[in-house]
XYZ file of C-alpha atoms in Angstrom:
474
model
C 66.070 24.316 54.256
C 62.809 22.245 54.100
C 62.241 22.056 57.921
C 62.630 26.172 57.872
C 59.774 26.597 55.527
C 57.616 23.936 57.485
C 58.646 25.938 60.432
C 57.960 28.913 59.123
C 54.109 27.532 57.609
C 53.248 26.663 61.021
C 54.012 29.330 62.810
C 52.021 31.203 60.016
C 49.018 29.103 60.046
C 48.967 29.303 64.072
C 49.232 33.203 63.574
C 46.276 33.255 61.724
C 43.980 31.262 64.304
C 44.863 33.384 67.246
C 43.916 36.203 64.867
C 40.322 34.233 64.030
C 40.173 33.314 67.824
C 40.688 37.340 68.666
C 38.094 38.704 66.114
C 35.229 35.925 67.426
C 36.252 37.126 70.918
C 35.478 41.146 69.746
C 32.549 40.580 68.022
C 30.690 38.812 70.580
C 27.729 36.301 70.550
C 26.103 38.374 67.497
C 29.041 37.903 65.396
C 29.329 34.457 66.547
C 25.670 33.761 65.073
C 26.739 35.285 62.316
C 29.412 33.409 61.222
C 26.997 30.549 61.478
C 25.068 31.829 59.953
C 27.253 32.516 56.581
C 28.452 29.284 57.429
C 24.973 27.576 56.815
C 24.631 29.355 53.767
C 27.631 28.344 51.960
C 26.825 24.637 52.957
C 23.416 25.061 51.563
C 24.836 26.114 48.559
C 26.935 23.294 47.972
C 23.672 20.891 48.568
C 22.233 22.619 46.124
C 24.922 21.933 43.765
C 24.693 18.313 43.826
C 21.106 18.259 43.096
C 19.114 18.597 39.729
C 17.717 22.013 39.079
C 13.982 22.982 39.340
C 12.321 23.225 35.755
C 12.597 26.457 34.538
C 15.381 27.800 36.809
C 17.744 29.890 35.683
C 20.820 28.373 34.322
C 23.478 30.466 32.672
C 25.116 28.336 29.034
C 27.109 28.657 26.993
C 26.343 30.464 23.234
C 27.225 26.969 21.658
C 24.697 25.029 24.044
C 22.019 27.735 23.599
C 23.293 27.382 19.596
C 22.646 23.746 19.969
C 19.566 23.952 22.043
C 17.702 25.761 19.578
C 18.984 23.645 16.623
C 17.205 21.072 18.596
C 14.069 22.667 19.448
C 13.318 23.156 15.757
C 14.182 19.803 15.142
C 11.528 18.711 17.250
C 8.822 21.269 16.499
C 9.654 20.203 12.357
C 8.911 16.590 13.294
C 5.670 17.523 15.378
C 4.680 19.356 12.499
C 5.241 16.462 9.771
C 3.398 14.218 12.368
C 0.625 16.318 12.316
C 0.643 16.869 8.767
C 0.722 13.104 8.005
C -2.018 12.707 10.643
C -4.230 15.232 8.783
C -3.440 13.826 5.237
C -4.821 10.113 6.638
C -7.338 11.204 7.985
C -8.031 12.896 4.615
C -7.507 9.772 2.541
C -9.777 8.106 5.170
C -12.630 10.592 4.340
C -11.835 10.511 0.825
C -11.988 6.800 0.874
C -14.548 6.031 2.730
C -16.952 4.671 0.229
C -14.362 2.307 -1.178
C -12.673 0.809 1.907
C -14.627 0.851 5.019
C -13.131 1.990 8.440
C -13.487 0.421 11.380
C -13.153 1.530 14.697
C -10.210 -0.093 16.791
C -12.664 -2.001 19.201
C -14.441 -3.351 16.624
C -11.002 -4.642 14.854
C -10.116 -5.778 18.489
C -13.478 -8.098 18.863
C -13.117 -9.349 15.789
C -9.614 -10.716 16.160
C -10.765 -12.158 19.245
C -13.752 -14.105 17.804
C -11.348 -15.393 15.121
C -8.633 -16.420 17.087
C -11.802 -18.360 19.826
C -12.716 -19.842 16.386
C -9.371 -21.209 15.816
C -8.993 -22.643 19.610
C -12.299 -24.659 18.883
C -11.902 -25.729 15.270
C -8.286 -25.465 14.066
C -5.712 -25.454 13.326
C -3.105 -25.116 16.158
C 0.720 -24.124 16.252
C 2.661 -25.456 19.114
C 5.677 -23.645 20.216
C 8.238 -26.628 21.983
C 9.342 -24.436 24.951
C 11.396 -27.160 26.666
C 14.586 -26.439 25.326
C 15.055 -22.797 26.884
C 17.421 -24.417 29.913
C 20.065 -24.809 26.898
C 19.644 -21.087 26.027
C 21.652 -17.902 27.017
C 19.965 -14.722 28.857
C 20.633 -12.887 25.229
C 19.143 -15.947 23.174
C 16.248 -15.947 25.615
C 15.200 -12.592 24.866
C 15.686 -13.229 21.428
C 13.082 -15.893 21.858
C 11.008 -13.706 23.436
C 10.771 -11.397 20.893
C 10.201 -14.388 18.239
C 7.017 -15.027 20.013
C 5.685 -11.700 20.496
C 6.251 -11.231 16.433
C 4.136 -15.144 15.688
C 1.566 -13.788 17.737
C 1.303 -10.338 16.158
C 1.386 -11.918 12.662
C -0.922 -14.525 13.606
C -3.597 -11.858 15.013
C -3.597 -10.170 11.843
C -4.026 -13.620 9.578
C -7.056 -14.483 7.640
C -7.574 -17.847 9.192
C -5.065 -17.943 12.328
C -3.592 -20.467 14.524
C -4.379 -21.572 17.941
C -1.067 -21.209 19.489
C -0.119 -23.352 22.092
C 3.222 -22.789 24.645
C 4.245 -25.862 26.196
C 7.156 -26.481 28.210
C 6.533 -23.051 29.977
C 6.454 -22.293 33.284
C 5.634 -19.026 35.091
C 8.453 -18.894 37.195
C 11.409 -19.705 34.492
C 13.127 -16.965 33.261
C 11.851 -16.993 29.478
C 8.436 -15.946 31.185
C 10.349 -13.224 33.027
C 11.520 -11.726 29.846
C 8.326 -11.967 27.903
C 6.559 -9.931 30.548
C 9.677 -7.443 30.148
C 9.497 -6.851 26.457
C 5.801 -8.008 25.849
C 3.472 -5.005 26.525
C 0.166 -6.977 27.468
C 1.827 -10.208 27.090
C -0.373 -11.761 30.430
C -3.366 -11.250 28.136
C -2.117 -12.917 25.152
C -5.267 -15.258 23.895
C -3.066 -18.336 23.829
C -2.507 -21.297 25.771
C 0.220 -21.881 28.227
C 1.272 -25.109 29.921
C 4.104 -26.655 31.547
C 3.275 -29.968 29.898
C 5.202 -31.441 26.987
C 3.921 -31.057 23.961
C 4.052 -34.810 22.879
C 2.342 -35.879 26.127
C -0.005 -32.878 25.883
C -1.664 -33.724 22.284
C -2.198 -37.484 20.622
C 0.774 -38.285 19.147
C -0.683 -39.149 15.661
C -1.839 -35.730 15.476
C 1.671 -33.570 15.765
C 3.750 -32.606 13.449
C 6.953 -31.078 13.719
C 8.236 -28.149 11.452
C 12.383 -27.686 11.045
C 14.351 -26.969 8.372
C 16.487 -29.575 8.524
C 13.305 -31.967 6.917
C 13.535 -32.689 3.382
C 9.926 -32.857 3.278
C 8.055 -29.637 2.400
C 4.893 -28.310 3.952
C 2.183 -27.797 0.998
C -0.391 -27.635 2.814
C -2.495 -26.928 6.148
C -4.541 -29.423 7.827
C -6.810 -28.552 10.715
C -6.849 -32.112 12.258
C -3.665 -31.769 12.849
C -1.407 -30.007 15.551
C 1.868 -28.421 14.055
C 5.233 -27.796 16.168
C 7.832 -25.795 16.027
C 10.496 -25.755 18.455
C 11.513 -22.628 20.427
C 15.301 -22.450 20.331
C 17.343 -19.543 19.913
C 21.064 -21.315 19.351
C 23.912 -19.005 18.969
C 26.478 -20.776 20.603
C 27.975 -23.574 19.708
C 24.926 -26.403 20.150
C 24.079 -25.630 16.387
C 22.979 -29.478 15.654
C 20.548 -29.142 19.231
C 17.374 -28.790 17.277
C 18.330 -31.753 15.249
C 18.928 -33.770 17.788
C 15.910 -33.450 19.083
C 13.806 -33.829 16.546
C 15.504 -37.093 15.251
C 14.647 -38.441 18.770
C 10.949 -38.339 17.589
C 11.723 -38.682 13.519
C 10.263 -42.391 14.325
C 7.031 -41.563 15.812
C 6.052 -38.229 14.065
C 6.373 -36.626 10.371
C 8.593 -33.984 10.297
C 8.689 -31.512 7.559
C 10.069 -27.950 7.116
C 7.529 -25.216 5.881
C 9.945 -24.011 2.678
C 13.058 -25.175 1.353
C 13.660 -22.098 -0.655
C 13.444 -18.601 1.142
C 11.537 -16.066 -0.923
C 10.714 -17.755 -3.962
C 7.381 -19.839 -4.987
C 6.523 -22.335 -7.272
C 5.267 -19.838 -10.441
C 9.023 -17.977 -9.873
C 10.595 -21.226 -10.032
C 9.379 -21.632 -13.225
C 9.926 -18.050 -14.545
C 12.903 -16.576 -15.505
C 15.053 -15.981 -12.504
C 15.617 -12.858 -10.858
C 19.279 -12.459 -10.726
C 22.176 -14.264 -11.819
C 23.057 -15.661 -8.799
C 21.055 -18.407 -6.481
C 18.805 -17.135 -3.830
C 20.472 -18.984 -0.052
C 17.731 -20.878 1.695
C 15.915 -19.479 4.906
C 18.265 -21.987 7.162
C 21.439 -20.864 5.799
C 20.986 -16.734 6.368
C 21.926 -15.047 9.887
C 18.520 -14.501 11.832
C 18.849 -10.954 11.799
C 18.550 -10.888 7.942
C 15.513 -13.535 8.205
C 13.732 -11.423 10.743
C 14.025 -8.353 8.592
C 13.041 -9.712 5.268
C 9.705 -11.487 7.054
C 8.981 -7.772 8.387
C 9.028 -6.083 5.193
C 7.605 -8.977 3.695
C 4.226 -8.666 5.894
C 4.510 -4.540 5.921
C 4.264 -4.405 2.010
C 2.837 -7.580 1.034
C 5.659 -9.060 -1.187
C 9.591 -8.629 -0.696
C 11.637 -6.833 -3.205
C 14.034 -8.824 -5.395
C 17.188 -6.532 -3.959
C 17.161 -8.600 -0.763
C 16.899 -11.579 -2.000
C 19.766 -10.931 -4.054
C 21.431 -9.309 -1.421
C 21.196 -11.819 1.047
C 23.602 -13.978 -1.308
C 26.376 -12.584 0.927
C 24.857 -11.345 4.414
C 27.514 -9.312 5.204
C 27.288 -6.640 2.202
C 23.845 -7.138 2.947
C 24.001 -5.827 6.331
C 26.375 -2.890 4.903
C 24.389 -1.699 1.992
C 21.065 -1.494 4.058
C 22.948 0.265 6.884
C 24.046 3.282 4.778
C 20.886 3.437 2.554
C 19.206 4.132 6.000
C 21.475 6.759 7.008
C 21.421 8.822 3.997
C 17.812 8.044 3.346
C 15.827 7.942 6.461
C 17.687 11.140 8.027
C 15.205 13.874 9.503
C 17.457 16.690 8.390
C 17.697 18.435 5.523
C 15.556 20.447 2.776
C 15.296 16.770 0.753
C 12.217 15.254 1.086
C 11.315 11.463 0.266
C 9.965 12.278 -2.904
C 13.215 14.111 -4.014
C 15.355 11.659 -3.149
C 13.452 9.272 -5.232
C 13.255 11.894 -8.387
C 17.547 11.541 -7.533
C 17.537 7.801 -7.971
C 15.378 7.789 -11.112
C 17.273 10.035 -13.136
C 20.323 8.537 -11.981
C 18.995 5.141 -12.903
C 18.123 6.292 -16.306
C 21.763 7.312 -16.850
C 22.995 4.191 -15.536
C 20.640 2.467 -17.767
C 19.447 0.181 -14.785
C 15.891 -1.401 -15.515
C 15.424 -2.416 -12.109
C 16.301 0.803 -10.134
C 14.095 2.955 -12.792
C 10.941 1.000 -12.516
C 11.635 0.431 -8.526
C 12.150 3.710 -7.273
C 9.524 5.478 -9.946
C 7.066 3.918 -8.178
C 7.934 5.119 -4.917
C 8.459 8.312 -6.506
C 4.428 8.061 -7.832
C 3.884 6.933 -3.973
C 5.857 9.829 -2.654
C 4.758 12.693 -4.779
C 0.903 11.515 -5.696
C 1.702 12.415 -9.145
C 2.137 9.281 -11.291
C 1.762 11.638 -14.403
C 4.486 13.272 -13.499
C 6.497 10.325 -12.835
C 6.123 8.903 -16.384
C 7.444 12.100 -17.607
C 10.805 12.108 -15.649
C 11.026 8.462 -16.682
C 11.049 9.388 -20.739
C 12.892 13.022 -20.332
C 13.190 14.709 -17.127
C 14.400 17.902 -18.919
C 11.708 18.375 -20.727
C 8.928 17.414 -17.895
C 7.159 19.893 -15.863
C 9.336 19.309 -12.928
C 10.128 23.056 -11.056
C 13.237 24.472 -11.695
C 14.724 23.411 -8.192
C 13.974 19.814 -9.071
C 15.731 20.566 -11.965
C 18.832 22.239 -10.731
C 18.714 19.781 -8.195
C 19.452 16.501 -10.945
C 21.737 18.302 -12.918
C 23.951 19.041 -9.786
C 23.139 14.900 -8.672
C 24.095 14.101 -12.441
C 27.207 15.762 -12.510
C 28.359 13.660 -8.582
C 27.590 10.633 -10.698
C 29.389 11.498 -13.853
C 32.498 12.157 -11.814
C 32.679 16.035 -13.542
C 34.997 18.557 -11.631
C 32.791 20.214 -9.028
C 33.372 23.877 -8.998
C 31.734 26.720 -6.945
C 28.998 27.384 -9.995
C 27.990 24.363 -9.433
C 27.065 25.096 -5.657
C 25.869 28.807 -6.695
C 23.317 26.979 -8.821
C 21.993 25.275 -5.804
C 22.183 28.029 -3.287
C 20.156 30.275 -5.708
C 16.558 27.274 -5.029
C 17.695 27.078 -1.573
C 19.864 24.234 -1.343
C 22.559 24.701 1.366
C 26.337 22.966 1.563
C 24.747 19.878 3.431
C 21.957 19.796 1.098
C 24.527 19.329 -1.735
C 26.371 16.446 0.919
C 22.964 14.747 0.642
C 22.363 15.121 -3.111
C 25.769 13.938 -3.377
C 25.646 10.885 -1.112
C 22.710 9.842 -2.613
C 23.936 10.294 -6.547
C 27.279 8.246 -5.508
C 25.511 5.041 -3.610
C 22.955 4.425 -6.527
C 25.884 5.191 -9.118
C 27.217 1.980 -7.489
C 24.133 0.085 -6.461
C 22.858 0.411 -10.066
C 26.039 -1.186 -11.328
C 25.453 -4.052 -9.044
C 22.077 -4.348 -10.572
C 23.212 -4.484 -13.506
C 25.738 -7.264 -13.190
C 24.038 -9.648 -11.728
C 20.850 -8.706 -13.996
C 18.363 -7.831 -11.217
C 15.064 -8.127 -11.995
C 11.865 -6.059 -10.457
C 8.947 -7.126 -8.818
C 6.040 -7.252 -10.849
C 4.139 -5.125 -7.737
C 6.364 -2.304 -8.451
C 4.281 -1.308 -12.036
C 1.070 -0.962 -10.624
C 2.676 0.473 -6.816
C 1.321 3.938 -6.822
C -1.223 3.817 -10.000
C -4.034 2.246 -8.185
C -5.700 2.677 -4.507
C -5.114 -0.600 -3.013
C -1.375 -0.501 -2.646
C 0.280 -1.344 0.119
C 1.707 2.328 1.747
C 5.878 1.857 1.652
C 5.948 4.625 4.057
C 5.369 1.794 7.017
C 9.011 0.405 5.994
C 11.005 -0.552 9.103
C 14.217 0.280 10.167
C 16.609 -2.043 8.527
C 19.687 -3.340 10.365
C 22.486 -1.801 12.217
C 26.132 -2.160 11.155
């Protein structure tokens, strides 16, 4: 049966090419070119296929991609607008301000760093990063590395009195050098020194001093006639004891000492009462991630609130917590701005009776709305403050996620009537539940607030918490 139909197919298929061969015959050399002709036009068309359209050629989509399109154009015409706006309002607040805090334009910022780092080379003091341990390191711990030294020299630039930094061990063609090119914008113009030398043949050997936190020695205090050292090593693996190893090769011939034994916490807090029930880890016992991003917010804002030092008790809820309050709090979408979110937490701190969550987040709430009178209000009775009636509706529906009451469809009819939409009531809600929780937490282990956060918002010379950076990723 099967070799009938394959018969069959071929006799077929031949049928049809005597037929092709008979028309090409009747039609000549002008139906010849023609068939080429239609022939070069389909293969044209599949070229064209395989290649990227023009800009602004026609291309026919789907309703849901032109749906999604446009949901995406406004998206990025409402964040050109906010950018704009928030470029206006500073350069309002510079006008405004000018009598009080002087601007300066960026070259003049730029010389100046300049003169004070040249200042430092000549007089003091100098930091020497130990480069020659980067053979030990991983292509992922190298460009860790190289991100640790593009960070000490931002910092640095922006110190008071800075170092002189010094990279020894270094050599243009290794790969760390490679990488700091990569992910260093300008990094070839860096005002530092770079040398291939060793450190401890490069500078008198009564002079150095070496900085790890394995020292039980503490650093008090600066001294310009001396060079300090800290090693560059990046160890994820399993070498954790190769920094120690190192320096007790040279514990004989040079001090070593480690700049802090505790993390976050100084001599006068010490003394004071603590702030939380539980001990604060030291800097060489918490994951480098959690380090980096505590020094960050640290230098943004000028001190470090007490919830991550608390939190970094146990890094991974750390991680976790600071993960979702970015989600929910950071988003772009939405009809909740900053400053409502903030009125959210407050009132749902003062029902949770949480001291430090009330006196925290009204104070970004006095930052976010520029109304610290207003703020004070909410924070003795919110009801009876001259909040708008959409803030208003907007904490009694946050009030009644964090009570746990039965949600019904009055509920979101109250809403919809000031605007709020179904994902505006996911957001209120999201919100209302995490600081429900977090304020618990507080609680427990008796968190207490920075004394920054009374004045934040009050006076001029605070520190904007707008600059925050992104905190970690889960």
């Amino acid at each position: 049966m099967d070799w009938k139909l394959e018969g069959s197919a071929r006799e077929t298929e031949s049928d049809v090419l005597q037929e092709q061969d008979v028309i090409l015959e009747d039609t000549g050399e002008d139906g010849l070119s023609d068939s080429f002709r239609l022939l070069q036009i389909d293969v044209e068309c599949e070229h064209q296929e395989g290649e990227t359209l023009p800009t602004g050629a026609a291309v026919w989509c789907s309703k849901n991609v032109q749906r999604k399109q446009r949901h995406w154009e406004k998206i990025v015409a409402a964040k050109k607008s906010k950018r704009k706006q928030e470029k206006e309002r500073r350069k309002a607040n510079r006008v405004e301000n000018s009598g009080i805090c002087p601007q300066h334009s960026k070259r003049f910022l730029r010389s100046l760093t300049k003169e004070k780092l040249l200042e430092a080379k000549h007089s003091g003091p100098r930091l020497c990063i130990d480069l020659s341990m980067t053979h030990h390191m991983s292509k992922k711990e190298l460009s860790r590395l190289a991100g640790q030294i593009r960070r000490l020299y931002g910092s640095n630039k922006k110190a008071d009195r800075p170092f002189w930094i010094c990279l020894t061990g270094f050599a243009t063609d290794s790969p760390l050098y490679e990488e700091c090119l990569r992910i260093n914008d300008g990094f070839s113009s860096y005002l530092l020194d770079v040398t291939e030398e060793d450190c401890f043949s490069l500078f008198p050997l009564e002079t150095l001093v070496y900085l790890t936190p394995d020292s039980e020695h503490a650093l008090e205090d600066v001294d310009l006639n001396k060079v300090y050292i800290l090693g560059g090593l990046v160890d994820e693996s399993i070498q954790k004891s190769l920094l120690c190893l190192v320096t007790n090769k040279f514990w004989k011939k040079l001090p070593v000492v480690t700049l802090n034994l505790r993390l976050y916490e100084t001599q006068q807090e010490e003394k004071s009462k603590p702030i939380s029930r539980y001990p604060i880890p030291y800097k060489k016992d918490l994951p480098f991630d959690i380090v980096e991003l505590m020094e960050e917010i640290e230098n943004k804002r000028g001190f470090l609130p007490n919830i991550f030092k608390m939190l970094s008790y146990r890094p991974l809820e750390f991680r976790a917590f600071f993960a979702y309050y970015n989600i929910i709090f950071n988003k772009e979408t939405g009809q909740l701005s900053k400053a409502d979110k903030e009125l959210i937490i407050v009132v749902i701190s003062l029902a949770s009776r949480c001291p430090y969550s009330v006196v925290v987040h009204s104070a970004q709430y006095r930052v976010y709305s520029k109304n610290p009178v207003l703020a004070d209000q909410v924070c003795v009775n919110w009801r009876k403050s001259d909040l708008p009636a959409r803030e208003k509706a907007m904490l009694e529906f946050a009030l009644a996620i964090s009570r746990a009451d039965d949600i019904t469809d009055d509920h979101f009819r109250k809403l919809e009537v000031h605007g709020f939409n179904r994902e505006d009531a996911w957001d209120i809600a999201t919100i209302s539940a995490f600081y429900a929780m977090s304020n618990c937490l507080a609680n427990f282990v008796s968190l207490v607030p920075n004394k920054e956060f009374y004045l934040m918002g009050r006076t001029s010379d605070v520190k904007d918490i707008k600059s925050d950076p992104a905190v970690p990723k889960v």
